[in-house]
PDB file of C-alpha atoms in Angstrom:
ATOM      1  CA  MET A   1      -0.398  -0.190  -0.166  1.00 46.00           C
ATOM      2  CA  ARG A   2       2.878   2.637   0.762  1.00 50.00           C
ATOM      3  CA  ARG A   3       4.298   1.687  -2.641  1.00 51.00           C
ATOM      4  CA  ILE A   4       1.221   2.392  -4.295  1.00 46.00           C
ATOM      5  CA  PHE A   5       0.653   5.695  -2.852  1.00 44.00           C
ATOM      6  CA  LEU A   6       4.684   6.762  -3.005  1.00 43.00           C
ATOM      7  CA  CYS A   7       3.645   5.780  -6.999  1.00 47.00           C
ATOM      8  CA  LEU A   8       0.870   8.120  -6.672  1.00 43.00           C
ATOM      9  CA  ILE A   9       2.780  11.191  -5.169  1.00 43.00           C
ATOM     10  CA  CYS A  10       5.601  10.534  -8.184  1.00 46.00           C
ATOM     11  CA  LEU A  11       3.287  10.494 -10.852  1.00 44.00           C
ATOM     12  CA  SER A  12       1.543  13.732  -9.426  1.00 45.00           C
ATOM     13  CA  LEU A  13       4.802  15.224  -9.525  1.00 40.00           C
ATOM     14  CA  VAL A  14       5.649  14.495 -13.188  1.00 39.00           C
ATOM     15  CA  LEU A  15       2.430  15.159 -14.315  1.00 40.00           C
ATOM     16  CA  LEU A  16       2.930  19.507 -12.831  1.00 41.00           C
ATOM     17  CA  PRO A  17       3.913  21.893 -15.255  1.00 40.00           C
ATOM     18  CA  ALA A  18       6.948  22.884 -14.735  1.00 39.00           C
ATOM     19  CA  LYS A  19       8.125  26.509 -14.233  1.00 43.00           C
ATOM     20  CA  GLY A  20      10.592  27.497 -17.013  1.00 48.00           C
ATOM     21  CA  ALA A  21      11.754  30.502 -17.971  1.00 48.00           C
ATOM     22  CA  GLU A  22       8.718  31.532 -20.414  1.00 52.00           C
ATOM     23  CA  ASP A  23       6.564  31.447 -17.254  1.00 73.00           C
ATOM     24  CA  VAL A  24       9.318  34.831 -15.482  1.00 87.00           C
ATOM     25  CA  LYS A  25       7.861  37.978 -15.506  1.00 97.00           C
ATOM     26  CA  TYR A  26      10.353  40.259 -17.518  1.00 98.00           C
ATOM     27  CA  VAL A  27      10.506  44.097 -17.881  1.00 98.00           C
ATOM     28  CA  ALA A  28      12.740  46.541 -19.228  1.00 98.00           C
ATOM     29  CA  LEU A  29      13.779  49.719 -17.146  1.00 98.00           C
ATOM     30  CA  THR A  30      15.063  52.306 -19.538  1.00 98.00           C
ATOM     31  CA  PHE A  31      16.355  56.370 -18.470  1.00 98.00           C
ATOM     32  CA  ASP A  32      16.220  58.835 -21.252  1.00 98.00           C
ATOM     33  CA  ASP A  33      18.258  62.262 -21.213  1.00 97.00           C
ATOM     34  CA  GLY A  34      21.160  61.517 -18.960  1.00 97.00           C
ATOM     35  CA  PRO A  35      23.933  61.387 -17.519  1.00 97.00           C
ATOM     36  CA  SER A  36      22.468  64.161 -15.208  1.00 95.00           C
ATOM     37  CA  GLY A  37      24.979  64.384 -12.369  1.00 94.00           C
ATOM     38  CA  ARG A  38      23.713  63.480  -8.702  1.00 96.00           C
ATOM     39  CA  PHE A  39      20.446  62.074 -10.019  1.00 98.00           C
ATOM     40  CA  THR A  40      22.255  59.496 -12.184  1.00 98.00           C
ATOM     41  CA  ARG A  41      24.603  58.948  -9.042  1.00 98.00           C
ATOM     42  CA  GLN A  42      22.121  58.355  -7.014  1.00 98.00           C
ATOM     43  CA  LEU A  43      19.965  56.330  -9.207  1.00 98.00           C
ATOM     44  CA  LEU A  44      23.222  53.890  -9.979  1.00 98.00           C
ATOM     45  CA  LYS A  45      23.520  53.353  -6.350  1.00 98.00           C
ATOM     46  CA  GLY A  46      19.669  52.323  -6.194  1.00 98.00           C
ATOM     47  CA  LEU A  47      19.993  50.076  -8.936  1.00 98.00           C
ATOM     48  CA  GLU A  48      23.303  48.013  -7.908  1.00 98.00           C
ATOM     49  CA  ALA A  49      22.288  47.665  -4.532  1.00 98.00           C
ATOM     50  CA  ARG A  50      19.074  46.044  -6.014  1.00 98.00           C
ATOM     51  CA  ASP A  51      21.227  44.124  -8.387  1.00 98.00           C
ATOM     52  CA  VAL A  52      19.226  45.120 -11.513  1.00 98.00           C
ATOM     53  CA  LYS A  53      20.161  46.207 -14.842  1.00 98.00           C
ATOM     54  CA  ALA A  54      18.461  49.034 -17.285  1.00 98.00           C
ATOM     55  CA  THR A  55      19.185  50.640 -19.783  1.00 98.00           C
ATOM     56  CA  PHE A  56      19.922  54.287 -20.545  1.00 98.00           C
ATOM     57  CA  LEU A  57      19.447  56.221 -23.534  1.00 98.00           C
ATOM     58  CA  LEU A  58      21.981  59.064 -23.795  1.00 98.00           C
ATOM     59  CA  CYS A  59      22.201  62.138 -25.002  1.00 98.00           C
ATOM     60  CA  GLY A  60      25.723  63.009 -26.172  1.00 98.00           C
ATOM     61  CA  TYR A  61      26.331  66.868 -24.826  1.00 98.00           C
ATOM     62  CA  ARG A  62      25.037  65.301 -21.676  1.00 98.00           C
ATOM     63  CA  MET A  63      28.080  62.648 -22.428  1.00 98.00           C
ATOM     64  CA  GLU A  64      30.235  65.167 -22.526  1.00 98.00           C
ATOM     65  CA  GLN A  65      29.754  66.836 -19.181  1.00 97.00           C
ATOM     66  CA  TYR A  66      29.579  63.816 -17.391  1.00 98.00           C
ATOM     67  CA  PRO A  67      31.987  61.491 -18.883  1.00 97.00           C
ATOM     68  CA  GLU A  68      32.835  59.204 -15.982  1.00 97.00           C
ATOM     69  CA  LEU A  69      29.216  58.788 -15.321  1.00 98.00           C
ATOM     70  CA  THR A  70      28.791  57.516 -18.333  1.00 98.00           C
ATOM     71  CA  GLU A  71      32.074  54.812 -17.647  1.00 98.00           C
ATOM     72  CA  GLN A  72      30.341  54.412 -14.715  1.00 98.00           C
ATOM     73  CA  ILE A  73      27.114  53.322 -16.178  1.00 98.00           C
ATOM     74  CA  TYR A  74      29.214  51.053 -18.821  1.00 98.00           C
ATOM     75  CA  GLU A  75      31.572  49.550 -15.797  1.00 98.00           C
ATOM     76  CA  ALA A  76      28.272  48.922 -13.870  1.00 98.00           C
ATOM     77  CA  GLY A  77      26.901  46.356 -16.581  1.00 98.00           C
ATOM     78  CA  HIS A  78      23.879  48.762 -17.616  1.00 98.00           C
ATOM     79  CA  GLU A  79      22.811  48.750 -21.641  1.00 98.00           C
ATOM     80  CA  ILE A  80      23.744  52.377 -23.260  1.00 98.00           C
ATOM     81  CA  GLY A  81      21.654  53.056 -26.269  1.00 98.00           C
ATOM     82  CA  CYS A  82      21.675  56.344 -28.301  1.00 98.00           C
ATOM     83  CA  HIS A  83      19.372  59.714 -27.652  1.00 98.00           C
ATOM     84  CA  GLY A  84      21.154  61.531 -30.040  1.00 98.00           C
ATOM     85  CA  TYR A  85      24.060  64.281 -29.471  1.00 98.00           C
ATOM     86  CA  SER A  86      21.622  67.314 -28.881  1.00 98.00           C
ATOM     87  CA  HIS A  87      18.618  66.198 -28.176  1.00 97.00           C
ATOM     88  CA  SER A  88      17.049  67.629 -30.825  1.00 98.00           C
ATOM     89  CA  ASN A  89      13.979  66.238 -33.048  1.00 98.00           C
ATOM     90  CA  MET A  90      15.162  64.327 -35.265  1.00 98.00           C
ATOM     91  CA  GLN A  91      11.715  64.133 -37.203  1.00 97.00           C
ATOM     92  CA  PRO A  92      12.406  66.703 -39.411  1.00 98.00           C
ATOM     93  CA  MET A  93      16.480  66.046 -39.648  1.00 98.00           C
ATOM     94  CA  SER A  94      17.814  65.219 -43.212  1.00 98.00           C
ATOM     95  CA  ARG A  95      19.552  61.550 -43.247  1.00 98.00           C
ATOM     96  CA  ARG A  96      22.825  63.604 -42.803  1.00 98.00           C
ATOM     97  CA  ASP A  97      22.304  65.392 -40.073  1.00 98.00           C
ATOM     98  CA  ILE A  98      20.555  62.119 -38.176  1.00 98.00           C
ATOM     99  CA  ALA A  99      23.442  60.396 -39.068  1.00 98.00           C
ATOM    100  CA  GLY A 100      25.677  63.543 -37.183  1.00 98.00           C
ATOM    101  CA  GLU A 101      23.425  63.323 -34.586  1.00 98.00           C
ATOM    102  CA  ILE A 102      24.662  59.302 -33.765  1.00 98.00           C
ATOM    103  CA  GLU A 103      27.986  59.718 -34.612  1.00 98.00           C
ATOM    104  CA  ARG A 104      29.129  62.518 -32.421  1.00 98.00           C
ATOM    105  CA  MET A 105      27.328  60.380 -29.372  1.00 98.00           C
ATOM    106  CA  GLN A 106      28.825  57.334 -30.152  1.00 97.00           C
ATOM    107  CA  GLN A 107      32.271  58.995 -30.384  1.00 97.00           C
ATOM    108  CA  LEU A 108      31.878  59.356 -26.469  1.00 98.00           C
ATOM    109  CA  LEU A 109      31.231  55.609 -25.706  1.00 98.00           C
ATOM    110  CA  PRO A 110      33.498  54.148 -22.989  1.00 97.00           C
ATOM    111  CA  GLU A 111      35.933  52.039 -24.822  1.00 95.00           C
ATOM    112  CA  GLY A 112      34.342  48.954 -25.872  1.00 96.00           C
ATOM    113  CA  CYS A 113      30.930  49.859 -25.618  1.00 97.00           C
ATOM    114  CA  THR A 114      28.624  48.948 -28.629  1.00 96.00           C
ATOM    115  CA  MET A 115      25.137  50.066 -28.933  1.00 98.00           C
ATOM    116  CA  ALA A 116      22.026  48.141 -30.423  1.00 98.00           C
ATOM    117  CA  PHE A 117      19.640  50.871 -29.756  1.00 98.00           C
ATOM    118  CA  LEU A 118      18.413  54.141 -31.211  1.00 98.00           C
ATOM    119  CA  ARG A 119      15.535  56.255 -29.460  1.00 98.00           C
ATOM    120  CA  PRO A 120      14.998  59.613 -31.254  1.00 98.00           C
ATOM    121  CA  PRO A 121      14.251  62.382 -29.051  1.00 97.00           C
ATOM    122  CA  GLY A 122      10.477  62.342 -27.901  1.00 96.00           C
ATOM    123  CA  GLY A 123       9.702  59.244 -29.776  1.00 96.00           C
ATOM    124  CA  CYS A 124       9.603  61.132 -32.474  1.00 97.00           C
ATOM    125  CA  CYS A 125      10.843  58.703 -35.739  1.00 97.00           C
ATOM    126  CA  SER A 126      10.192  59.384 -39.686  1.00 98.00           C
ATOM    127  CA  ASP A 127      11.490  57.266 -42.874  1.00 98.00           C
ATOM    128  CA  ASN A 128      14.797  59.083 -42.315  1.00 98.00           C
ATOM    129  CA  VAL A 129      15.545  58.334 -38.797  1.00 98.00           C
ATOM    130  CA  ARG A 130      14.900  54.619 -39.954  1.00 98.00           C
ATOM    131  CA  GLN A 131      16.662  54.387 -42.795  1.00 98.00           C
ATOM    132  CA  VAL A 132      20.067  55.852 -40.985  1.00 98.00           C
ATOM    133  CA  ALA A 133      19.129  53.633 -38.031  1.00 98.00           C
ATOM    134  CA  GLN A 134      19.043  50.725 -40.732  1.00 98.00           C
ATOM    135  CA  ALA A 135      22.108  51.914 -41.792  1.00 98.00           C
ATOM    136  CA  ARG A 136      23.759  52.069 -38.633  1.00 98.00           C
ATOM    137  CA  GLY A 137      22.847  48.606 -37.655  1.00 98.00           C
ATOM    138  CA  LEU A 138      20.270  50.336 -34.918  1.00 98.00           C
ATOM    139  CA  ALA A 139      17.108  48.810 -33.374  1.00 98.00           C
ATOM    140  CA  ILE A 140      14.508  51.606 -32.719  1.00 98.00           C
ATOM    141  CA  LEU A 141      13.758  51.595 -29.038  1.00 98.00           C
ATOM    142  CA  SER A 142      10.333  52.836 -28.114  1.00 98.00           C
ATOM    143  CA  TRP A 143       8.191  51.939 -24.809  1.00 98.00           C
ATOM    144  CA  SER A 144       4.836  50.657 -23.857  1.00 98.00           C
ATOM    145  CA  VAL A 145       4.672  52.398 -20.405  1.00 98.00           C
ATOM    146  CA  ASP A 146       4.921  55.632 -19.786  1.00 98.00           C
ATOM    147  CA  PRO A 147       4.182  57.636 -16.493  1.00 98.00           C
ATOM    148  CA  ARG A 148       5.219  60.862 -17.965  1.00 97.00           C
ATOM    149  CA  ASP A 149       7.510  61.626 -15.297  1.00 97.00           C
ATOM    150  CA  TRP A 150       9.120  64.379 -16.980  1.00 94.00           C
ATOM    151  CA  ALA A 151       6.151  66.453 -16.563  1.00 94.00           C
ATOM    152  CA  THR A 152       5.473  65.740 -13.065  1.00 92.00           C
ATOM    153  CA  ARG A 153       7.288  66.208 -10.183  1.00 89.00           C
ATOM    154  CA  ASP A 154       4.742  63.531  -7.841  1.00 96.00           C
ATOM    155  CA  THR A 155       6.613  60.202  -7.052  1.00 97.00           C
ATOM    156  CA  TRP A 156       3.052  58.446  -6.116  1.00 97.00           C
ATOM    157  CA  ALA A 157       2.058  59.440  -9.435  1.00 97.00           C
ATOM    158  CA  ILE A 158       4.707  58.184 -11.304  1.00 98.00           C
ATOM    159  CA  GLU A 159       4.723  54.891  -9.594  1.00 98.00           C
ATOM    160  CA  ASN A 160       1.073  54.411  -9.476  1.00 98.00           C
ATOM    161  CA  THR A 161       0.947  54.569 -13.473  1.00 98.00           C
ATOM    162  CA  VAL A 162       3.545  52.038 -13.708  1.00 98.00           C
ATOM    163  CA  LEU A 163       2.316  50.027 -11.444  1.00 98.00           C
ATOM    164  CA  GLN A 164      -1.098  49.518 -12.955  1.00 98.00           C
ATOM    165  CA  ARG A 165      -0.536  49.601 -16.470  1.00 98.00           C
ATOM    166  CA  VAL A 166       2.953  46.919 -16.416  1.00 98.00           C
ATOM    167  CA  LYS A 167       2.773  43.444 -17.725  1.00 98.00           C
ATOM    168  CA  ASP A 168       5.205  40.536 -18.857  1.00 98.00           C
ATOM    169  CA  GLY A 169       7.453  42.465 -21.341  1.00 98.00           C
ATOM    170  CA  ASP A 170       7.031  45.793 -21.350  1.00 98.00           C
ATOM    171  CA  VAL A 171       9.836  48.484 -21.583  1.00 98.00           C
ATOM    172  CA  ILE A 172       9.124  51.260 -19.001  1.00 98.00           C
ATOM    173  CA  LEU A 173      10.235  55.183 -19.899  1.00 98.00           C
ATOM    174  CA  LEU A 174      12.110  56.863 -16.983  1.00 98.00           C
ATOM    175  CA  HIS A 175      14.181  59.374 -17.283  1.00 98.00           C
ATOM    176  CA  ASP A 176      16.865  60.220 -14.587  1.00 96.00           C
ATOM    177  CA  MET A 177      16.334  63.886 -14.059  1.00 95.00           C
ATOM    178  CA  ALA A 178      14.901  64.651 -11.255  1.00 96.00           C
ATOM    179  CA  ALA A 179      14.455  63.143  -7.505  1.00 97.00           C
ATOM    180  CA  SER A 180      11.197  61.962  -8.003  1.00 97.00           C
ATOM    181  CA  SER A 181      11.972  59.912 -10.964  1.00 98.00           C
ATOM    182  CA  VAL A 182      14.833  58.193  -9.204  1.00 98.00           C
ATOM    183  CA  LYS A 183      12.609  57.601  -6.649  1.00 98.00           C
ATOM    184  CA  ALA A 184       9.608  56.503  -8.338  1.00 98.00           C
ATOM    185  CA  ALA A 185      12.030  54.176 -10.107  1.00 98.00           C
ATOM    186  CA  LEU A 186      13.936  52.450  -7.161  1.00 98.00           C
ATOM    187  CA  ASP A 187      10.379  51.661  -5.809  1.00 98.00           C
ATOM    188  CA  ILE A 188       8.774  50.285  -8.480  1.00 98.00           C
ATOM    189  CA  VAL A 189      11.708  48.177  -8.426  1.00 98.00           C
ATOM    190  CA  ASP A 190      10.871  47.271  -5.200  1.00 98.00           C
ATOM    191  CA  LYS A 191       7.033  46.602  -5.541  1.00 98.00           C
ATOM    192  CA  LEU A 192       7.502  44.805  -8.949  1.00 98.00           C
ATOM    193  CA  LYS A 193      10.289  42.483  -7.467  1.00 97.00           C
ATOM    194  CA  GLY A 194       7.301  41.418  -5.076  1.00 96.00           C
ATOM    195  CA  ARG A 195       5.110  40.947  -7.565  1.00 96.00           C
ATOM    196  CA  GLY A 196       7.427  38.384  -9.340  1.00 96.00           C
ATOM    197  CA  PHE A 197       8.972  40.757 -12.071  1.00 98.00           C
ATOM    198  CA  ARG A 198      12.916  40.644 -13.070  1.00 98.00           C
ATOM    199  CA  PHE A 199      14.530  43.500 -14.531  1.00 98.00           C
ATOM    200  CA  VAL A 200      16.531  42.837 -17.816  1.00 98.00           C
ATOM    201  CA  THR A 201      18.180  45.308 -20.247  1.00 98.00           C
ATOM    202  CA  ALA A 202      16.053  46.116 -23.649  1.00 98.00           C
ATOM    203  CA  SER A 203      18.722  43.629 -25.295  1.00 98.00           C
ATOM    204  CA  ARG A 204      18.734  40.591 -22.484  1.00 98.00           C
ATOM    205  CA  LEU A 205      14.699  41.308 -22.520  1.00 98.00           C
ATOM    206  CA  ALA A 206      14.716  40.511 -26.394  1.00 98.00           C
ATOM    207  CA  VAL A 207      16.894  37.423 -26.360  1.00 97.00           C
ATOM    208  CA  LEU A 208      15.021  36.263 -23.667  1.00 97.00           C
ATOM    209  CA  ARG A 209      12.077  36.248 -25.885  1.00 96.00           C
ATOM    210  CA  GLY A 210      13.455  35.054 -28.413  1.00 96.00           C
ATOM    211  CA  ARG A 211      13.915  38.083 -30.537  1.00 96.00           C
ATOM    212  CA  LYS A 212      16.480  38.659 -33.518  1.00 96.00           C
ATOM    213  CA  LEU A 213      16.613  42.438 -33.341  1.00 98.00           C
ATOM    214  CA  THR A 214      16.347  44.387 -37.026  1.00 98.00           C
ATOM    215  CA  PRO A 215      18.639  47.384 -37.480  1.00 98.00           C
ATOM    216  CA  GLY A 216      15.559  50.252 -38.205  1.00 98.00           C
ATOM    217  CA  LYS A 217      12.355  48.395 -36.790  1.00 98.00           C
ATOM    218  CA  THR A 218      10.738  49.655 -34.126  1.00 98.00           C
ATOM    219  CA  TYR A 219      10.109  48.161 -30.530  1.00 98.00           C
ATOM    220  CA  THR A 220       7.480  48.887 -27.945  1.00 98.00           C
ATOM    221  CA  CYS A 221       7.448  45.739 -25.937  1.00 98.00           C
ATOM    222  CA  PHE A 222       8.588  42.495 -26.113  1.00 98.00           C
ATOM    223  CA  PRO A 223       5.837  40.239 -24.397  1.00 96.00           C
ATOM    224  CA  PRO A 224       5.875  36.143 -24.448  1.00 93.00           C
ATOM    225  CA  ARG A 225       4.962  34.530 -27.523  1.00 80.00           C
ATOM    226  CA  ASP A 226       1.964  33.209 -26.549  1.00 67.00           C
ATOM    227  CA  THR A 227       0.378  36.690 -26.800  1.00 54.00           C
ATOM    228  CA  ALA A 228       0.436  39.504 -29.125  1.00 50.00           C
ATOM    229  CA  GLY A 229       4.331  40.129 -30.726  1.00 46.00           C
ATOM    230  CA  GLU A 230       6.361  42.908 -30.362  1.00 47.00           C
ATOM    231  CA  LYS A 231       4.829  46.126 -31.571  1.00 48.00           C
ATOM    232  CA  THR A 232       5.362  48.663 -34.132  1.00 43.00           C
ATOM    233  CA  VAL A 233       3.158  51.986 -33.666  1.00 42.00           C
ATOM    234  CA  ALA A 234       3.971  55.653 -34.060  1.00 37.00           C
ATOM    235  CA  SER A 235       5.025  56.934 -30.759  1.00 39.00           C
ATOM    236  CA  ILE A 236       3.807  59.620 -28.488  1.00 39.00           C
ATOM    237  CA  PRO A 237       6.020  62.022 -27.611  1.00 44.00           C
ATOM    238  CA  SER A 238       7.848  62.172 -24.321  1.00 50.00           C
ATOM    239  CA  GLY A 239      11.229  63.525 -23.041  1.00 52.00           C
TER     240      GLY A 239
END
């Protein structure tokens, strides 16, 4: 009787669905417009304490102001993407001017650092932007959750918007330009970790979801394969 009972237990364990990597909820935190001095330093310290990697879409002129922070972002294992040199709207630009914005920013990257993404300032894209991104081997990274933290200094409102909207595979848009944004970002990490989410860079999220990034294509999120695929949509202007 005991042997039959043990066999039934073993059989039930075999039939239970295994919790594989596809069951884990992943999101990517992305930060635009930096580096910004003390706010970026606070953010990097908080992310390190939580063992979280993020994607920073940097502006070239700010990289010139804070070269040590650019190096620190890279050395900490975070991902760096291009937000242009001057943070000017790329939508009306010629291909030559767009290429110049990217090149000037790329020249400021730490040695050994390569980029996977371009995020045009404000998310404002055009055929010229896509063509230049394709020629430069860069995918275009948009977002799926935007709490518009650049427009408010209300930490609770920023957190609440993200926590209400976030789903597995989302790309969250934030900025490291204000204390409210940094505090909200770290609170979001703490609370979403409590819900079973894990934080990875945008390019790592693409790999985990079996997406091969295509230069010139716009990605807003990387959901599991059994849901809607990554979207290509017109971006809503943001910071």
